[in-house]
XYZ file of C-alpha atoms in Angstrom:
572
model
C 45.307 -23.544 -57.267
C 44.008 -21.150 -54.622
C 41.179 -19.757 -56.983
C 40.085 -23.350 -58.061
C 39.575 -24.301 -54.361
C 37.688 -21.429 -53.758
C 35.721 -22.003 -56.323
C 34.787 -25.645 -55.204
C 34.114 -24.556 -51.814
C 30.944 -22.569 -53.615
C 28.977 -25.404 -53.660
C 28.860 -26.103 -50.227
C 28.184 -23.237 -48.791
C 25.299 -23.056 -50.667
C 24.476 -26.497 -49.775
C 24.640 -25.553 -46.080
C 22.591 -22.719 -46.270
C 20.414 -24.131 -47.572
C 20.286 -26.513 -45.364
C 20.008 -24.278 -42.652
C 16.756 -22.571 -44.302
C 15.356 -26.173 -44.656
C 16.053 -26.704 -41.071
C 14.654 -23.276 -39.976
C 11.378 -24.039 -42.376
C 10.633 -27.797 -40.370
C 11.227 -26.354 -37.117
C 8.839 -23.354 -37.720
C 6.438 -26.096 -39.566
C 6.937 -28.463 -36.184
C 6.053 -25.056 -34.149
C 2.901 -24.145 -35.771
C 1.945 -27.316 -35.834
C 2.390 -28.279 -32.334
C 0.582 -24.977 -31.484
C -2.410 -25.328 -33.587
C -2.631 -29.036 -31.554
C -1.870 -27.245 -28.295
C -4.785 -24.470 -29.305
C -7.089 -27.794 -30.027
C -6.182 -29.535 -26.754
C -7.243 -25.535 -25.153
C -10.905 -25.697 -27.391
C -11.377 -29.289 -26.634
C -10.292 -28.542 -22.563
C -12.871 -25.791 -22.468
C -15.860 -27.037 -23.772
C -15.599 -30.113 -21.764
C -16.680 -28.217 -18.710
C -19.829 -27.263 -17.805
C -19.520 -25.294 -14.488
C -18.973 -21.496 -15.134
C -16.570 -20.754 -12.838
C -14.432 -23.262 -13.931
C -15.176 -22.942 -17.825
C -14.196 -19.228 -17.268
C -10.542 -20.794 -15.389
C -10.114 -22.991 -17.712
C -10.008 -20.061 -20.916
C -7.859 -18.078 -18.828
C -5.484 -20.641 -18.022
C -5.244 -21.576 -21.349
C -4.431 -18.282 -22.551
C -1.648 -17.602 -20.718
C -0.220 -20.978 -21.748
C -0.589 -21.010 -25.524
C 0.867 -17.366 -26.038
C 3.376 -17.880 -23.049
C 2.505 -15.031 -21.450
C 3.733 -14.153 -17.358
C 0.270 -12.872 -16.562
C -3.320 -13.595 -17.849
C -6.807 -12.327 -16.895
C -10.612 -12.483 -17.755
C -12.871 -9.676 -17.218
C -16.498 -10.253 -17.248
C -18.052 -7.145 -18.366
C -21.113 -6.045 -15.783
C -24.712 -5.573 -16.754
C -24.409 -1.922 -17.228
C -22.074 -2.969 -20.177
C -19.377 0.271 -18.524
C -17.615 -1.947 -15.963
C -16.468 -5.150 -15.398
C -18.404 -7.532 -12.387
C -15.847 -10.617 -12.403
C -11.933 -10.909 -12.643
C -10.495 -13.286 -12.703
C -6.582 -13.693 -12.896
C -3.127 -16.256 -13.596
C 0.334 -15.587 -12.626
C -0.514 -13.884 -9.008
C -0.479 -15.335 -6.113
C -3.158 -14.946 -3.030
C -0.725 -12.406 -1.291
C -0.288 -10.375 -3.880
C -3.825 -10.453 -4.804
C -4.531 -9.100 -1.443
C -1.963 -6.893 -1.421
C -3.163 -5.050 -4.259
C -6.306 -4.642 -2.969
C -9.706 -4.425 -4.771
C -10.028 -5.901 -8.501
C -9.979 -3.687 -11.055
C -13.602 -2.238 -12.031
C -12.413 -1.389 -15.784
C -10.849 1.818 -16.019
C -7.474 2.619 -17.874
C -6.248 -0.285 -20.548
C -9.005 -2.183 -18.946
C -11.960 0.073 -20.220
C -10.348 0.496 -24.186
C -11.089 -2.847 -24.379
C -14.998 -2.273 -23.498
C -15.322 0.673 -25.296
C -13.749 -0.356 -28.097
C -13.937 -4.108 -28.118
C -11.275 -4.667 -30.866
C -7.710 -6.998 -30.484
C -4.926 -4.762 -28.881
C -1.599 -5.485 -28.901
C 1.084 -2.882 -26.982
C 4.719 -3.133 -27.019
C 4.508 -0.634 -24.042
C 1.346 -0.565 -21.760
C 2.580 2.899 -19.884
C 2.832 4.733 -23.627
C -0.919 4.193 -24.214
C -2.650 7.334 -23.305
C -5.294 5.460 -21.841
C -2.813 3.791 -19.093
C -3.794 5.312 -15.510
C -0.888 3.192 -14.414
C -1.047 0.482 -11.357
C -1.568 0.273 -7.668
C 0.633 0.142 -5.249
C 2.119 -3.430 -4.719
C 1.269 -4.439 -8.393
C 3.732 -6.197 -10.405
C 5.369 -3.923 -13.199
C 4.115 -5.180 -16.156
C 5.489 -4.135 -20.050
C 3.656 -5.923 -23.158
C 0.105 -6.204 -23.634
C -2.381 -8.371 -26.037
C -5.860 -7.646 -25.390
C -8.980 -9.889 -26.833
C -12.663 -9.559 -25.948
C -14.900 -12.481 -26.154
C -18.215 -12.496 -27.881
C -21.245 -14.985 -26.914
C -22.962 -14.931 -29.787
C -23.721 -11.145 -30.430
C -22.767 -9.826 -26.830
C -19.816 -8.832 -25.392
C -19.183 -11.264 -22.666
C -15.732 -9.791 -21.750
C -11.869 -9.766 -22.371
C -8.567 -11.818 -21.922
C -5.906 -9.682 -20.941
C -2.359 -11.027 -21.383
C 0.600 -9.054 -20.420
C 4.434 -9.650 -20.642
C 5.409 -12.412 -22.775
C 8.184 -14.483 -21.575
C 11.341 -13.869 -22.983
C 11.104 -10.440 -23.093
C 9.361 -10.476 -26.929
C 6.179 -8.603 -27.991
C 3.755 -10.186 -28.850
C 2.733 -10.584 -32.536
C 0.126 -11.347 -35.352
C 0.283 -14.820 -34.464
C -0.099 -14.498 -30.862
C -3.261 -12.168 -31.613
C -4.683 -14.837 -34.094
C -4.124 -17.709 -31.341
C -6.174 -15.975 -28.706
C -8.777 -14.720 -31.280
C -9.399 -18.094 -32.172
C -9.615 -19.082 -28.527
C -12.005 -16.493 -27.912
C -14.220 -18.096 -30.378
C -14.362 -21.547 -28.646
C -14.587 -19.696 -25.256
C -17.402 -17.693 -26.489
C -19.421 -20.987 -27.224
C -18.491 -23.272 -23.954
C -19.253 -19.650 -22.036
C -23.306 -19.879 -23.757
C -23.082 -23.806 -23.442
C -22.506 -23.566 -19.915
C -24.839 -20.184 -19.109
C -27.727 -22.554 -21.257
C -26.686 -25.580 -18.791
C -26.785 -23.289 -15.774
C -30.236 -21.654 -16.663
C -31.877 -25.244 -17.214
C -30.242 -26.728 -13.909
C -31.728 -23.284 -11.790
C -34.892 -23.814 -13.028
C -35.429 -27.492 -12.223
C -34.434 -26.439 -8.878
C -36.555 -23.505 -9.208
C -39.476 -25.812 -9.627
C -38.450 -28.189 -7.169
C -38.494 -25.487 -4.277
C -41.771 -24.624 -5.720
C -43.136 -28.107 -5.106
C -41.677 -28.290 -2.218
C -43.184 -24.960 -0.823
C -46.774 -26.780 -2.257
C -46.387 -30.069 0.043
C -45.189 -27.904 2.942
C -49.080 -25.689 2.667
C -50.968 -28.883 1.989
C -49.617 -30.695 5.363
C -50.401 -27.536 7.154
C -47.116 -26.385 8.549
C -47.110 -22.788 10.368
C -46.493 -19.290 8.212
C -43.312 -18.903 9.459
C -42.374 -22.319 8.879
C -42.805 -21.653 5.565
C -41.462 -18.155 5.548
C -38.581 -19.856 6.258
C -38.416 -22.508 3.456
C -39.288 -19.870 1.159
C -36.347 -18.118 1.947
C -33.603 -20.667 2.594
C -34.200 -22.005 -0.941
C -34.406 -18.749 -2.605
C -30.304 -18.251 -0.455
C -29.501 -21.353 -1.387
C -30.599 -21.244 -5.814
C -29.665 -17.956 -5.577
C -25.923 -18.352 -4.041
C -26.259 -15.864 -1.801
C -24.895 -15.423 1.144
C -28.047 -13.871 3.680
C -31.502 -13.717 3.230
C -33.916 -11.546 5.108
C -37.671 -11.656 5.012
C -39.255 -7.767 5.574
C -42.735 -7.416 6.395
C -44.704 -3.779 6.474
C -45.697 -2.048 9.884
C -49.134 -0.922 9.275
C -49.203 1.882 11.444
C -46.282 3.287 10.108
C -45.572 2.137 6.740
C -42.152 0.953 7.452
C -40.222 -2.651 7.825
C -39.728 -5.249 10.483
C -37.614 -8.093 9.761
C -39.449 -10.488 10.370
C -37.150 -13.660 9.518
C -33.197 -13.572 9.074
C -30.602 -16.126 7.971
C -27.164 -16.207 7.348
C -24.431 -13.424 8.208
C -25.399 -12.841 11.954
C -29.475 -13.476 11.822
C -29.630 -12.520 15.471
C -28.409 -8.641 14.969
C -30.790 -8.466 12.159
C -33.996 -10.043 12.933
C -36.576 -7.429 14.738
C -35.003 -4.812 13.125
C -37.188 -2.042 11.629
C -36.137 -0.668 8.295
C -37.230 2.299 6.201
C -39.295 2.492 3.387
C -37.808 5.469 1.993
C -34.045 4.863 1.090
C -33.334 1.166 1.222
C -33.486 -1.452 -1.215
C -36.189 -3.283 0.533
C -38.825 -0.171 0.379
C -37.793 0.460 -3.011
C -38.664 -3.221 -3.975
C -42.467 -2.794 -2.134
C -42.952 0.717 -3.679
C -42.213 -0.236 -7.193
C -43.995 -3.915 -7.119
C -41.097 -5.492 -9.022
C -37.379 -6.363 -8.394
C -34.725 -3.937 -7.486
C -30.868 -4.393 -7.798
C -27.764 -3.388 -6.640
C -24.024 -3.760 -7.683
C -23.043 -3.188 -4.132
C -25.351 -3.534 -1.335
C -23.264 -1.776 1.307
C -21.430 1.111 -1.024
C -24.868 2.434 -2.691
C -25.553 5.898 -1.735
C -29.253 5.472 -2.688
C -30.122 2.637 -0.199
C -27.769 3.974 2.890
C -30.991 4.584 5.256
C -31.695 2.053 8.411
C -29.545 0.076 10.236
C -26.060 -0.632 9.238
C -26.385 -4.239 8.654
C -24.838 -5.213 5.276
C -21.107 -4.106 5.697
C -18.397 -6.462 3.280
C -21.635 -7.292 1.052
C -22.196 -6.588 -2.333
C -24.434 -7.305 -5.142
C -28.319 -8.194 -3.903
C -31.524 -7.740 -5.264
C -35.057 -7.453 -3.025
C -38.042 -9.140 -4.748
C -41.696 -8.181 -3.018
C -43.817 -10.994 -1.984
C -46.712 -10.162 -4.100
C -47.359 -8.276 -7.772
C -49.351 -5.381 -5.890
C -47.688 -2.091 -5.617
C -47.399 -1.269 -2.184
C -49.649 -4.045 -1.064
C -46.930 -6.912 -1.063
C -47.053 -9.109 2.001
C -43.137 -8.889 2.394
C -40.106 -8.337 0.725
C -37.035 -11.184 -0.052
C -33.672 -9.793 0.229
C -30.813 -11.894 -1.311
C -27.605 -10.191 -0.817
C -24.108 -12.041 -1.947
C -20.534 -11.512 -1.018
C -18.552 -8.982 -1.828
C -16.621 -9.567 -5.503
C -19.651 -12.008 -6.193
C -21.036 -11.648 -9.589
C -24.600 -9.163 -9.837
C -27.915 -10.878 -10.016
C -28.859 -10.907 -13.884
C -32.035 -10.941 -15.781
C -31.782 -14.323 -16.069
C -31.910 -14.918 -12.534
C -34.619 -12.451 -12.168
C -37.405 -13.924 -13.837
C -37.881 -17.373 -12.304
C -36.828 -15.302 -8.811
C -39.635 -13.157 -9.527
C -41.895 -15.888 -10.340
C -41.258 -18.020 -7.120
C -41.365 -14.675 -4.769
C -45.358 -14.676 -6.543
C -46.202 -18.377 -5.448
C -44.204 -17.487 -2.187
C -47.026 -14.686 -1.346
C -49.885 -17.029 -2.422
C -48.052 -19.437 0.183
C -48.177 -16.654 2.956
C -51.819 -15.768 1.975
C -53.070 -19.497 2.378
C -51.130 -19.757 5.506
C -52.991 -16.468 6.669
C -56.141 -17.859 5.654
C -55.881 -20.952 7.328
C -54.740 -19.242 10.577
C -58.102 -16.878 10.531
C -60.018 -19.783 9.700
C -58.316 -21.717 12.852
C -59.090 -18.613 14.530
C -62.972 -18.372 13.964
C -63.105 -22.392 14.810
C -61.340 -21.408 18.137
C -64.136 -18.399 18.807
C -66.937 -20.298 17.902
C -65.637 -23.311 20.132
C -65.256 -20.742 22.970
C -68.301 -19.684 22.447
C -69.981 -22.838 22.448
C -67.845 -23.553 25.961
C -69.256 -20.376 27.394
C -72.939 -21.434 26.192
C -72.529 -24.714 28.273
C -70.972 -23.105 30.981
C -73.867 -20.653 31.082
C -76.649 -22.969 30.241
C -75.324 -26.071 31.990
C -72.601 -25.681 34.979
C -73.983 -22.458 36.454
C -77.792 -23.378 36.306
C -76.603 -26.496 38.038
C -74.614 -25.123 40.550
C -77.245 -22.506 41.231
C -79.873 -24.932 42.228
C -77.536 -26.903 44.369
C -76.997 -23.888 46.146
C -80.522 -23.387 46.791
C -81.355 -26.997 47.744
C -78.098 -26.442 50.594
C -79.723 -23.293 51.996
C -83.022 -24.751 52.410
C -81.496 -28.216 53.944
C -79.210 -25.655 56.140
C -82.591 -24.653 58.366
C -83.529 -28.445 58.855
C -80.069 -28.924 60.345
C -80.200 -28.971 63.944
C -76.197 -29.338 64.561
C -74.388 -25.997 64.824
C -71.010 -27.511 63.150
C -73.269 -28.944 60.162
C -75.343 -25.727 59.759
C -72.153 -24.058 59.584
C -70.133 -26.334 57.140
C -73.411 -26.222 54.451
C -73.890 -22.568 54.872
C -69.774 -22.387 54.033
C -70.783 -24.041 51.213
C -73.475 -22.273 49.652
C -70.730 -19.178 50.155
C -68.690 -21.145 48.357
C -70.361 -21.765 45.205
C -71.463 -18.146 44.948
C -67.802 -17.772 44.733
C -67.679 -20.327 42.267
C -70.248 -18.677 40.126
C -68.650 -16.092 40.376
C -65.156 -17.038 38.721
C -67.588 -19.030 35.893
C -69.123 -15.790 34.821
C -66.024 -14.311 34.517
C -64.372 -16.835 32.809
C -67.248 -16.572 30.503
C -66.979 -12.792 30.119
C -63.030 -13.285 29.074
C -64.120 -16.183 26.710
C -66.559 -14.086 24.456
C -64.462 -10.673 24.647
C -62.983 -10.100 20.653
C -59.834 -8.940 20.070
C -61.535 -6.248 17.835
C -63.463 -5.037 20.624
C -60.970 -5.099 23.109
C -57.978 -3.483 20.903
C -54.612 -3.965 20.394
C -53.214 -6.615 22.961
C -50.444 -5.505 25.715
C -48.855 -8.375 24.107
C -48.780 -6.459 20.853
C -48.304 -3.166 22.513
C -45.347 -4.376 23.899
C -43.884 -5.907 20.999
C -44.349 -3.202 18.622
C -42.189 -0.494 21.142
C -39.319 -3.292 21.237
C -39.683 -3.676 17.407
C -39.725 0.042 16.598
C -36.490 0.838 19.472
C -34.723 -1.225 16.719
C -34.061 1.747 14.456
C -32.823 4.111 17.707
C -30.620 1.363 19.015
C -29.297 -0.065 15.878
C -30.131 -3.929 17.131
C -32.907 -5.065 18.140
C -33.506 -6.128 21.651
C -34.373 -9.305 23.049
C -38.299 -9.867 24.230
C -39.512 -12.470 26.944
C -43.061 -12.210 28.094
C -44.494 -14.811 30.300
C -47.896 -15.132 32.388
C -51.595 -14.130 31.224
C -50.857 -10.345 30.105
C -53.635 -9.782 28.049
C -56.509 -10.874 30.774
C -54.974 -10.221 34.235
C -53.317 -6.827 33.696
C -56.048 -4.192 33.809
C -56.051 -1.672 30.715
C -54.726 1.185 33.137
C -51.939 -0.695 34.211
C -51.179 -1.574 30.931
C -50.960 1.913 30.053
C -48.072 2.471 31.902
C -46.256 -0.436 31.293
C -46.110 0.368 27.869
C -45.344 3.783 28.785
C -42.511 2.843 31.106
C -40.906 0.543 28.480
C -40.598 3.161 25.795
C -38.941 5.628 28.239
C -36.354 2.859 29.749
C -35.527 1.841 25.824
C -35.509 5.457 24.867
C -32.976 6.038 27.784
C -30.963 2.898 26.594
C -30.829 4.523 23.292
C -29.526 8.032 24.061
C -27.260 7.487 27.458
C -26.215 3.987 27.558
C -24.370 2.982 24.386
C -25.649 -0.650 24.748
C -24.776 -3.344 22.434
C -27.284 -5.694 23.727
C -31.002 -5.174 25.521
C -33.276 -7.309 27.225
C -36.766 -6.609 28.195
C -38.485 -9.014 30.329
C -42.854 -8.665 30.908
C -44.076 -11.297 33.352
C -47.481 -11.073 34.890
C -47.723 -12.877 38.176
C -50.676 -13.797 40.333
C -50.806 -9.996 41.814
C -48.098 -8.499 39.546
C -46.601 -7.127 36.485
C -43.401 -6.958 36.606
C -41.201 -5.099 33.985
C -37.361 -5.834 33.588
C -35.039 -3.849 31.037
C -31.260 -4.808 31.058
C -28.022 -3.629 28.755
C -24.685 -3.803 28.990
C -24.036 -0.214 28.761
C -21.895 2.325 30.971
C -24.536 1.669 33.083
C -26.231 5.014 35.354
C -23.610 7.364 36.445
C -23.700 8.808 39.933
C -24.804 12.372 40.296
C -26.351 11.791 36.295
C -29.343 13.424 35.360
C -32.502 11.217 37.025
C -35.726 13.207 35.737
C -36.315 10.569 33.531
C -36.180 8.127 36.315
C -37.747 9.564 38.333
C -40.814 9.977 36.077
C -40.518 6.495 35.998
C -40.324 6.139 39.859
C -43.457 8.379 39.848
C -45.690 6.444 37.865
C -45.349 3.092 39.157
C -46.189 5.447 42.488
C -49.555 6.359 40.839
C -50.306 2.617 40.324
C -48.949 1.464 43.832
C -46.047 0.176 42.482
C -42.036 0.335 42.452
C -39.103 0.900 40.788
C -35.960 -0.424 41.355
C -32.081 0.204 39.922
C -29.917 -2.394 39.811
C -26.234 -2.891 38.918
C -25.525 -6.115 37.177
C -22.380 -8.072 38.082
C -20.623 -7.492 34.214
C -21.511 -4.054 33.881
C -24.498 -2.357 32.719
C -27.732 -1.478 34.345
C -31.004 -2.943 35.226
C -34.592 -1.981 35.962
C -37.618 -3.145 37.578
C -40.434 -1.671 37.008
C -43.360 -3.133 39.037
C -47.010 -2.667 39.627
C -49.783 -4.357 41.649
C -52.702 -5.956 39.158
C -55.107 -4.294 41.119
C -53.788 -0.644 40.815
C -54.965 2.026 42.415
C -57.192 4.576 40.791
């Protein structure tokens, strides 16, 4: 009886296994097929965007969700094709982010992938003799699956996925999921680079029409410098652009327009042409590059002025070597993506019709130049030929009515008179004189004097200082004087650069109706008592020579200031 039940029971347990494997087979089917619609709804999610950024988010994020991984990242491999320029990550949070410190560049695990760009998978990312292990504060992380992603025949980058939930490796399937994902990625990532490239250079060409309009209503150069370069920032992304010009006397830099970051500290400043990215751009006629702006060795000379930047690229205003009328330099956050070729070539392009702008702009300021010297010319012909012929024959009618007039008071009163416009004469001839004198003949201006010493104490200081000039300093002061005012102004910013660790100068020229007064002011540790003077007193000593004085003062929050003053008729 026994054996006979057993026997029956046979059946059964057949039955239910196979039920069981039956069960087992529809929920694997239901599985793979609710992941193959899953991996759709991922291709059809990505190539609805456009945007880059958020094309590359969306892959990423749909990585991590279709193999259930903990962590998920996307590396965009850099233009040297050795290290990666973007990374992007899931499953960390802004602290830890920062409290891991810079993203990785693509060394360890990171770099097999773009050295060998194959599928990895790793049961154990520490065994991998490739592993350099992680920074401090970095999540421990086991399991690995590794995919790069292709745009058409270039390696765009990789999706990194580690530590699959549940504790489980992760498998052929996993491998095949992401593979496949990679292939849709790979084609929204050239959709949206093809979408990009046409939308920069319809904005390209608007900023080029724009620049067109601006010349044609006859704005001023630096007007126009400045349009030039605030469209350039704003295509480009970046986060400062700054406008160089060459010094022709010494073959270096001024800056001659700044925006963005802290324009102020910037503009004036005179920059090297050996050993910064802006000489390299004018010396080799073409665009130069940089990963990182403010950690390249080769462009550390000048001014420290682009700390926390990083990539940036300086385009010459003109396709001369060494005969560009500027340089553009776009620099871009730190962890910003590097200027690529295809941002080059339409940035090189507008940087050309940028220099054609500056040239007409020069052009039409010489030619507003000659219409002003011929019109002062004309003035001093009239003057000459009209006012002075005029006055000099009512001057001679008045002194021979002065010895008909009998009255004492009236003979008086008309010879005042004729005295009086001999004077007048006097001032028309010289006004003359100062009308036909050329800039050429005279030299370089004290205006020009002066503003090429504050420009060039820029490099010595590290900032550049702040210049006021007021009054008629290119006619009233006499050449001698001017001499030493220049003189004086290089010594006080000299001193300011070697004694007073300023953070901030101010120079001051004014030219009075009988003086020239010279004012330099920082905010430094001021002069100490019992200090060295010999420079001052050379100072003292030539404003002596010229009749005139120098003065120390103390201002109120610190610092020092100086007068340096001379008469406008100084003495021989």
């Amino acid at each position: 009886m026994g054996t006979q039940e057993s026997l029956s029971r046979l059946p059964q347990m057949r039955l239910d296994e196979l039920l069981e494997e039956l069960q087992a087979r529809i929920d694997a089917a239901r599985g793979t097929r609710d992941r193959v619609h899953s991996l759709l709804e991922a291709v059809v999610s990505v190539g609805r965007e456009l945007d880059l950024p958020q094309v590359l988010r969306r892959i990423v994020e749909a990585a991590a969700l279709l193999v259930d991984a903990e962590y998920a990242a996307l590396g965009v491999i850099g233009p040297d094709g050795r290290r990666l320029s973007q990374f992007l990550t899931v499953g960390l949070t802004p602290e830890q982010v920062a409290a891991i410190g810079p993203l990785p560049a693509g060394h360890g695990i990171l770099g097999e992938l773009i050295r060998n760009p194959e599928p990895l998978r790793l049961s154990d990312l520490s065994a991998h003799p490739s592993s350099y292990g992680f920074p401090a504060h970095h999540p421990p992380m086991r399991t690995f699956l590794g995919v790069p992603i292709r745009v058409r025949d270039e390696v765009f980058g990789n999706l990194y996925l580690t530590d699959k939930r549940g504790g489980h490796d992760f498998d052929a399937e996993d491998e095949s999921v992401i593979s496949t994902l990679s292939v849709a990625a790979g084609v929204a990532i050239d959709n949206a680079r093809l979408y990009e490239g046409s939308q920069r250079q319809q904005r390209w060409l608007k900023a080029g029409a724009e620049i067109t309009n601006s010349l044609l209503s006859g704005i001023p150069r630096l007007e126009v410098l400045e349009l030039i370069a605030r469209r350039a920032q704003e295509i480009t992304r970046a986060q400062l652009a700054d406008v160089c010009v060459p010094m022709h006397d010494t073959g270096d830099l001024i800056v001659e327009l700044a925006l963005g970051g802290n324009p102020d500290k910037r503009s004036g400043l005179v920059v090297p042409a050996d050993g910064t990215l802006s000489g390299a751009a004018l010396k080799s006629g073409g665009p130069v590059t940089t990963s990182g702006l403010a950690a390249d060795d080769r462009y550390a000379a000048g001014p420290r002025r682009f700390d926390g930047l990083g990539p940036a690229v300086a385009v010459p205003l003109g396709s001369e070597r060494g005969t560009a009328r500027g340089v553009l330099l776009l620099a871009r956050a730190e962890g910003e993506p590097v200027f690529t070729e295809e941002e080059l070539e339409p940035l090189h392009a507008f940087a050309g019709q940028a220099a054609l702008a500056l040239e007409l702009a020069e052009r039409r300021r010489d030619a507003e130049q000659l219409a002003l010297l011929e019109d002062r010319d004309r003035i001093a012909r009239d003057l000459h030929d009209l006012a002075i012929q005029r006055l000099f024959a009512t001057g001679m009618t008045l002194q021979s009515a002065a010895r008909l007039v009998e009255h004492a008071g009236a003979a008086e009163r008309v010879t005042r008179a004729v005295g009086d416009l001999d004077e007048t004469i006097k001032i028309i001839r010289s006004t003359i004189f100062g009308l036909r004198i050329r800039e050429e003949d005279a030299g370089p201006s004290l205006r020009a004097r002066v503003a090429r010493a504050v420009g060039e104490a820029g490099t010595a200081l590290g900032f550049p200082p702040r210049l006021s000039m007021e009054g008629l300093l290119d006619t009233d002061v006499p050449a001698q004087v001017a001499d030493h005012v220049v003189a004086a102004l290089t010594e006080l910013l000299s001193n300011a650069a070697r004694h007073a660790h300023a953070t901030r100068v101010e120079v001051a020229l004014q030219a009075t109706g009988d003086e020239v007064a010279l004012t330099v002011t920082d905010n430094g540790r001021g002069i100490p008592e019992g200090g060295r003077r010999s420079g001052l007193g050379n100072l003292a000593e030539r404003a002596q020579s010229v009749g005139g004085t120098m003065e120390i003062q103390t201002p109120d929050d610190g610092g020092s200031r100086i007068v340096w003053r001379a008469p406008l008729a100084g003495e021989a």
